[in-house]
Tab-separated table of C-alpha atoms in Angstrom:
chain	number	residue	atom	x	y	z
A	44	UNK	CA	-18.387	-10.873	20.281
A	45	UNK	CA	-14.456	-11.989	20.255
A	46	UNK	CA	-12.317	-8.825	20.741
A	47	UNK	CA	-10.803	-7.231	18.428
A	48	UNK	CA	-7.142	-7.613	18.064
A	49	UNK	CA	-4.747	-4.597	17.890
A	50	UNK	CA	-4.753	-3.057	14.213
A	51	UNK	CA	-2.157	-1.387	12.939
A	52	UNK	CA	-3.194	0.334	9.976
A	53	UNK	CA	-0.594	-1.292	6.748
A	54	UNK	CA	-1.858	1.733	4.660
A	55	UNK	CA	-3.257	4.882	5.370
A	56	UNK	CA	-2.941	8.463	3.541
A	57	UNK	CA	-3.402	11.812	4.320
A	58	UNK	CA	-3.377	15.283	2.828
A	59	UNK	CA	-3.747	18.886	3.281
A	60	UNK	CA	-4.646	20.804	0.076
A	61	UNK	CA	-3.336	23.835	1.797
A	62	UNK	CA	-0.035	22.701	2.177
A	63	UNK	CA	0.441	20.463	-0.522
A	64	UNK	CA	-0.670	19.668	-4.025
A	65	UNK	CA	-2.533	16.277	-5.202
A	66	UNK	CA	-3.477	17.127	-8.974
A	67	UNK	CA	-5.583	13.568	-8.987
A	68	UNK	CA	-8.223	14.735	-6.195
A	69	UNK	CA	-9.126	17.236	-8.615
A	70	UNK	CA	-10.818	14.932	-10.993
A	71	UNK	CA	-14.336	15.202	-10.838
A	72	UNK	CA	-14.672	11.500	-9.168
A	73	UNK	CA	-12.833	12.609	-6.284
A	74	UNK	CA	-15.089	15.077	-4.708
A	75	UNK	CA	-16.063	13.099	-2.042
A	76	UNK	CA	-12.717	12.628	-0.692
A	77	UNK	CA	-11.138	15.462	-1.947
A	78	UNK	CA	-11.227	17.500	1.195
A	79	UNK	CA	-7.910	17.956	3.196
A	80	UNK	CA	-8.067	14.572	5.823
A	81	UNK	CA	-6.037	14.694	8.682
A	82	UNK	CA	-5.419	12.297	11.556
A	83	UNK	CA	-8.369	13.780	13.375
A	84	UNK	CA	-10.479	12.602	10.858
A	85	UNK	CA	-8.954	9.248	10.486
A	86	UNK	CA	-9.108	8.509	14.190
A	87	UNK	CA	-12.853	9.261	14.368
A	88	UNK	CA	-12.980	6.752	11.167
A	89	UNK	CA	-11.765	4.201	12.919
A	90	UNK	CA	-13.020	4.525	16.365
A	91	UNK	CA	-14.203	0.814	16.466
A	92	UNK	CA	-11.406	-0.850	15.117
A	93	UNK	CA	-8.395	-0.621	18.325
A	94	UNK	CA	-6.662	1.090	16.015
A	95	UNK	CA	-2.484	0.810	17.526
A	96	UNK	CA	-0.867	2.655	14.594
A	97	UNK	CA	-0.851	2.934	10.799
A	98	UNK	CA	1.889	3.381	8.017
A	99	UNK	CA	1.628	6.539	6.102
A	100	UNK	CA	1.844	5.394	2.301
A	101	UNK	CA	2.418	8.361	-0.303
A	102	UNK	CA	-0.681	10.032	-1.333
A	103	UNK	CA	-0.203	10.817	-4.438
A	104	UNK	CA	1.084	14.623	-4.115
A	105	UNK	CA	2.711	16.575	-7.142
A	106	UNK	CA	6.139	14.534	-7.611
A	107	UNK	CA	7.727	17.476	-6.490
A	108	UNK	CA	6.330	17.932	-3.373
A	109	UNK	CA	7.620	14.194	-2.165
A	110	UNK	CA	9.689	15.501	-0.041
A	111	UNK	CA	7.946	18.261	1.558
A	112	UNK	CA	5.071	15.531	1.821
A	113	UNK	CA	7.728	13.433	4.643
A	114	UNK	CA	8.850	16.499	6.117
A	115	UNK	CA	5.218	17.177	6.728
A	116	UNK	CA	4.233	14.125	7.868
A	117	UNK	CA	6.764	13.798	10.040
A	118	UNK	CA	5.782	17.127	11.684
A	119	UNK	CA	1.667	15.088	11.665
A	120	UNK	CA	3.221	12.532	13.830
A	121	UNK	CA	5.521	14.379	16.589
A	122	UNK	CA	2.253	16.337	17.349
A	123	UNK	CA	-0.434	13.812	17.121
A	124	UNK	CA	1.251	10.061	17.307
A	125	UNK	CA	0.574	8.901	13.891
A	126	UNK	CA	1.473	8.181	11.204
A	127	UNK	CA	3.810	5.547	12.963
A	128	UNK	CA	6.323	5.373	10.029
A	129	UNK	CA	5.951	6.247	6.427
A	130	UNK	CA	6.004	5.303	3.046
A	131	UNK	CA	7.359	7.811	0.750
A	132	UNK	CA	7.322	8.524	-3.299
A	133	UNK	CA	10.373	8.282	-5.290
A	134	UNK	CA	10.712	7.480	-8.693
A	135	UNK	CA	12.953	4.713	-9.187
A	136	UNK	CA	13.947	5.557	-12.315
A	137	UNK	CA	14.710	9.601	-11.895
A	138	UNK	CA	17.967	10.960	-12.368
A	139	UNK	CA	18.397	11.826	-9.178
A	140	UNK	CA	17.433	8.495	-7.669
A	141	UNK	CA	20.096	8.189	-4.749
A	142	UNK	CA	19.519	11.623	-3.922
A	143	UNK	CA	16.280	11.743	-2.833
A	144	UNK	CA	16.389	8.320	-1.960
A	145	UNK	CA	19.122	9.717	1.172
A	146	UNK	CA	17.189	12.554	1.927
A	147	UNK	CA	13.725	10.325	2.657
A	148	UNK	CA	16.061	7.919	4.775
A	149	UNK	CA	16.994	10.502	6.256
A	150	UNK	CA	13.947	10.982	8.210
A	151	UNK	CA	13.393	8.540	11.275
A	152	UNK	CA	9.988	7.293	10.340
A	153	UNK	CA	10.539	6.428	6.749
A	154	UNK	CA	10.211	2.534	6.086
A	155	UNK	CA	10.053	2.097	2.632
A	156	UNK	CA	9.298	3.745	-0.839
A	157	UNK	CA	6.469	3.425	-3.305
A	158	UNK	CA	6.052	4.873	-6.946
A	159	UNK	CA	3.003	4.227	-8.862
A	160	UNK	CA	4.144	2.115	-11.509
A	161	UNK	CA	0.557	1.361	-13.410
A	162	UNK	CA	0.624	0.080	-16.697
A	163	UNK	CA	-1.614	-1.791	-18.875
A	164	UNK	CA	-2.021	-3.081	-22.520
A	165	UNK	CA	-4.965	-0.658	-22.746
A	166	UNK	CA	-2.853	2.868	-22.943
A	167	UNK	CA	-6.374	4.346	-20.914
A	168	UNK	CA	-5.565	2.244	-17.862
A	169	UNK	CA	-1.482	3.632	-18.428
A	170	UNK	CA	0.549	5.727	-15.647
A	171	UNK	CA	3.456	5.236	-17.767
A	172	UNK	CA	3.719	4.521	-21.404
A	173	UNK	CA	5.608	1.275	-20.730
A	174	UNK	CA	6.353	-1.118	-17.655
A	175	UNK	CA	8.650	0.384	-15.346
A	176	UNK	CA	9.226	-3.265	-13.847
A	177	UNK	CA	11.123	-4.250	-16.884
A	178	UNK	CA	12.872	-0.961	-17.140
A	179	UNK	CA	16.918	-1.115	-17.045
A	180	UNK	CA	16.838	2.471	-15.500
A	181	UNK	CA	13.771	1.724	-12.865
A	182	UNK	CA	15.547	-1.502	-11.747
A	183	UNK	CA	18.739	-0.039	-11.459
A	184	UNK	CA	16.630	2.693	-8.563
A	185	UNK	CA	15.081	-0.292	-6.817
A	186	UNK	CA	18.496	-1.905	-6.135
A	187	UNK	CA	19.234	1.129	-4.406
A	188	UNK	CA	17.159	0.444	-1.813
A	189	UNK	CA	18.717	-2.131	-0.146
A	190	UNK	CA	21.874	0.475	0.890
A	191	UNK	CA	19.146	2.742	2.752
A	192	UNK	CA	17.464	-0.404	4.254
A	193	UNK	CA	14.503	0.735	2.579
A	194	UNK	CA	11.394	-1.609	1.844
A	195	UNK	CA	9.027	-1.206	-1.658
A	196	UNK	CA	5.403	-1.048	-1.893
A	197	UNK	CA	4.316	-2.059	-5.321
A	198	UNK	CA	1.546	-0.463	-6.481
A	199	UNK	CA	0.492	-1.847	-10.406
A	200	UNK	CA	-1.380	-4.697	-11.925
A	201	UNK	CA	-1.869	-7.995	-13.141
A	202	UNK	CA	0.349	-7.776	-16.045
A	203	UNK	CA	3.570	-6.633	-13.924
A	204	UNK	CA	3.323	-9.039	-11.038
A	205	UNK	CA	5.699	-11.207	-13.164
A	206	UNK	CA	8.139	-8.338	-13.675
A	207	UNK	CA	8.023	-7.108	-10.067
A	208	UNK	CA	8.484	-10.723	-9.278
A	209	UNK	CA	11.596	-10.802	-11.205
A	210	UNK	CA	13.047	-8.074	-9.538
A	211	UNK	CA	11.965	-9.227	-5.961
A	212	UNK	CA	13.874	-12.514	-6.949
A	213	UNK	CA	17.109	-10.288	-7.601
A	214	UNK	CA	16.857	-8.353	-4.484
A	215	UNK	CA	15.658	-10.482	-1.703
A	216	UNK	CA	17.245	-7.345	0.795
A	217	UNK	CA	14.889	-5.599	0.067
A	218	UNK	CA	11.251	-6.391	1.510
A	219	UNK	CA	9.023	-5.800	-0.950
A	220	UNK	CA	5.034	-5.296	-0.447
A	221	UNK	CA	2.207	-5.560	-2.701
A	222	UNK	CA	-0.641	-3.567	-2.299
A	223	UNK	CA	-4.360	-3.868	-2.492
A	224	UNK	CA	-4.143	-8.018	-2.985
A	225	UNK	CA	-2.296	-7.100	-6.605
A	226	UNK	CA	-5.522	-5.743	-7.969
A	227	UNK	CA	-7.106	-8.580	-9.481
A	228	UNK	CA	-10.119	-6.637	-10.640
A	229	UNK	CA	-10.700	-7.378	-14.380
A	230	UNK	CA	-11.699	-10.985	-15.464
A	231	UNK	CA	-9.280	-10.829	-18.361
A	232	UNK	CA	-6.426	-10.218	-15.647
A	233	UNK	CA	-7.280	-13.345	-13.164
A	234	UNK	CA	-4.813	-15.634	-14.872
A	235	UNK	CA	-1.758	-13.177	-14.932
A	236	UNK	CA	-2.623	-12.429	-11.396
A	237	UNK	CA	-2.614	-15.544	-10.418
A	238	UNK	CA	0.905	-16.557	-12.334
A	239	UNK	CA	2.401	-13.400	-10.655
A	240	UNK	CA	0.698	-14.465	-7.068
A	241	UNK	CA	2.296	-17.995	-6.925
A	242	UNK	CA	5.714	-16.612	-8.360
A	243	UNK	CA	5.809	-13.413	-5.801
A	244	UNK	CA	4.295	-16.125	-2.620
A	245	UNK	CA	7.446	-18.249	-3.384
A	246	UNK	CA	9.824	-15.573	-2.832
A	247	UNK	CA	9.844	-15.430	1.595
A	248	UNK	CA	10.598	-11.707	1.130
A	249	UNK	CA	7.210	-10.108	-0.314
A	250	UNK	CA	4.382	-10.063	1.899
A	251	UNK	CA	0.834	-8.439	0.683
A	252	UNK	CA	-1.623	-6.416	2.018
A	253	UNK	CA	-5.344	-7.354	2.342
A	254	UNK	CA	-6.792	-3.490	1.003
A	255	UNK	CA	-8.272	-1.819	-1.553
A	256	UNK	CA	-11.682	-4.017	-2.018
A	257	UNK	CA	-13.539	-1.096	-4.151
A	258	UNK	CA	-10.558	-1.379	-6.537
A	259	UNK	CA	-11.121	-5.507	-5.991
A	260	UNK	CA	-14.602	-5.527	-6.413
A	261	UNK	CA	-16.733	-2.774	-7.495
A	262	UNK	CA	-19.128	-1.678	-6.378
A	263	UNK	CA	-18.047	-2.751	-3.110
A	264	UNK	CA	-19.032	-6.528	-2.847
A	265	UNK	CA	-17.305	-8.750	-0.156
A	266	UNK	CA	-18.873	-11.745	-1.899
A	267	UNK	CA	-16.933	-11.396	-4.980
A	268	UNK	CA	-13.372	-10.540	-3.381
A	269	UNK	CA	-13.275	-12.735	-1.049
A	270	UNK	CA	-12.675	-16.295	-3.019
A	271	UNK	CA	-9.546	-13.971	-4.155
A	272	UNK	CA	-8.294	-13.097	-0.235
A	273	UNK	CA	-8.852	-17.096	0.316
A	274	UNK	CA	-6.762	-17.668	-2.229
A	275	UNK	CA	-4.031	-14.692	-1.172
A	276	UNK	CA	-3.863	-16.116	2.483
A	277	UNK	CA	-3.436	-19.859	1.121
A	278	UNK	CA	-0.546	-18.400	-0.698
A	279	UNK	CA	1.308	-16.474	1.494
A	280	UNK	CA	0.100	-17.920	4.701
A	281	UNK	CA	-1.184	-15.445	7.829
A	282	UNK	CA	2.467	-14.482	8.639
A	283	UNK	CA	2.497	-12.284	5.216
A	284	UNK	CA	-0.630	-10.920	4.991
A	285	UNK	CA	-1.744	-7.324	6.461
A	286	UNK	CA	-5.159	-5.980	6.696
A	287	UNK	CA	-5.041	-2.340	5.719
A	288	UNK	CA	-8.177	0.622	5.276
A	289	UNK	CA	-6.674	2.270	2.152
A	290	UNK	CA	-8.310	5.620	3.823
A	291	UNK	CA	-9.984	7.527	2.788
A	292	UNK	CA	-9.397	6.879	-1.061
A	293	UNK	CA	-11.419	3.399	-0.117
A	294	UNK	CA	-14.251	5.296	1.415
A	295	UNK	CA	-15.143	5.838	-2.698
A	296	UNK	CA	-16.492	2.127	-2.184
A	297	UNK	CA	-17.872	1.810	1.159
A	298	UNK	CA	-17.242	3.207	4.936
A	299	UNK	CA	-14.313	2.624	7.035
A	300	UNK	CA	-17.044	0.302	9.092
A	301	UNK	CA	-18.129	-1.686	6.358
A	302	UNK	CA	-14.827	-2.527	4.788
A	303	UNK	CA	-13.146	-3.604	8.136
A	304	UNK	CA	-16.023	-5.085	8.912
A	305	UNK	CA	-16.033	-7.382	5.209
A	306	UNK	CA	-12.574	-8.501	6.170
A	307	UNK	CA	-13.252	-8.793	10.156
A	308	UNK	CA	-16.095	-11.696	8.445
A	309	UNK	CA	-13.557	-12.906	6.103
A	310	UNK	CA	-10.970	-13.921	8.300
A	311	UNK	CA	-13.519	-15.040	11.203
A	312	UNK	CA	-12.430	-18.650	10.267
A	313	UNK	CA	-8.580	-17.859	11.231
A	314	UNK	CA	-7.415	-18.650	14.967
A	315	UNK	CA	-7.150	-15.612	17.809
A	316	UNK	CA	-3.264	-15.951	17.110
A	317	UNK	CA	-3.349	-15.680	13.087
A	318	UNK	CA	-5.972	-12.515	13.717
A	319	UNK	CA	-3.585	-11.170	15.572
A	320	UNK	CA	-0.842	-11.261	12.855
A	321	UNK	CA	-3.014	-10.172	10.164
A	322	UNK	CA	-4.422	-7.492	11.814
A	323	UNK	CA	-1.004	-5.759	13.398
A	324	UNK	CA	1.854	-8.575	14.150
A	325	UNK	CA	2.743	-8.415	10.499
A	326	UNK	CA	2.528	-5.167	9.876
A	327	UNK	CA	4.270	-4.668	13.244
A	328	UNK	CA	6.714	-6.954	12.133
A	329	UNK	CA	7.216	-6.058	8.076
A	330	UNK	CA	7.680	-2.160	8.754
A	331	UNK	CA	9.896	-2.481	11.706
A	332	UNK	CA	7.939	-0.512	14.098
A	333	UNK	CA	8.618	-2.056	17.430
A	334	UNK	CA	4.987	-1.816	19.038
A	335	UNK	CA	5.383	-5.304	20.142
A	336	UNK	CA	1.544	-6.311	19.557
């Protein structure tokens, strides 16, 4: 068997219900992850993988507990080594934007930002009543980014990869990342995902991360996403893609084993020097975290 190139985790989350809130692990579909997950538990997740380090992305805690969330994390990493940097929540398009947006730059391991911006035609499928990527006030937040040399993770669907294209194209200081492959789930958003793909791959800026395959493809199937990550990569190229675990929300789907495992097949075809780049160069690279990999 070929070795397995360093990983460095693009997304990884983890909470503790003692010390923070998460309102959306109480839903009844939760249960399974619901219990407080720690970096113990992630490293014994990923024992197979050569896991090098991982970017904490927000975890969806209360809004306002984003900030005790990265002074907590931070504490997570000076005892225990990861999270490497971190991805916190801010909501572009609060009042107090700047504010917060200082205090989270504030912290040494913070990369980037990331507010769940999820919005649909179908109000069920709705975060927000209305897309925040064609918001005056939300757009004026992400071009505050830039001054904190702050990245975004964008976390939405089909519908608003044109919009959060449009903004990329206005703000090509600040890197922007799409998550989970841009969530082309539903057959009546392939199109739209696939306008938004070509118009975000064209902009050298936005790189995307190769996660989330329950939300892809479920129930977990690796035959039905991957046509979509061949057609990601042959976008964007190896140099902008990162493989990511999503734990444990993506444990919902399958286990840690079996979804690294569906994208260790996937990319199988890809050279020893593009795995290495998709599995921790890039992510190395994108979130400025100087492993050298």
């Amino acid at each position: 068997m070929t070795t397995r190139p360093p990983f460095v985790d693009a997304h990884l989350h983890l909470w503790d219900r003692g010390r923070l809130r998460y309102p959306w692990l109480a839903a009844a579909g939760q249960a399974p992850i619901a219990a407080s997950y720690g970096v113990a538990d992630y490293r014994r997740e990923a024992a197979a993988w050569n896991v090098v380090g991982a970017v904490h992305v927000d975890a969806g805690a209360h809004p306002d507990d984003g900030e005790r969330e990265t002074e907590w994390l931070e504490e997570v990493a000076d005892a225990d080594g990861l999270p490497i940097a971190i991805v916190a929540r801010v909501a572009l398009d609060d009042p107090d934007v700047a504010a917060k947006l200082a205090f989270h730059a504030g912290h040494r391991r913070v990369r980037g930002i990331r507010h769940l911006v999820n919005w649909d035609r179908d109000p069920a499928r709705c975060a927000y009543p209305r897309d925040l990527t064609r918001d005056a006030a939300w757009r004026r937040g992400y071009a505050l980014l830039a001054g904190h040399g702050l990245s975004f993770d964008f976390h939405g669907f089909p519908p608003q990869l044109s919009g959060i294209a449009e903004v990329a194209a206005r703000h090509p200081d600040v890197p922007l990342i799409v998550d989970h492959l841009g969530l082309p789930r539903r057959g009546d958003w392939l199109e739209e995902w696939r306008t938004g793909l070509i118009a975000l791959a064209a902009l050298p800026h936005v790189a995307i991360k190769l996660s989330g395959a329950g939300f892809v493809a479920a129930p977990f199937d690796p035959a039905a996403f991957g046509p979509l990550v061949r057609e990601v990569i042959d976008r964007f190229g190896t140099g902008r893609v990162m493989v990511a675990t999503n734990f444990p929300t993506d444990r919902l789907s399958a286990s840690m084993d079996a979804t690294l495992g569906a994208y260790e097949a996937l990319l199988a075809g890809c050279s020893d020097d593009e795995r290495r780049d998709l599995w921790g160069r890039n992510a190395d690279r994108i979130y400025r975290l100087g492993l050298d990999v």
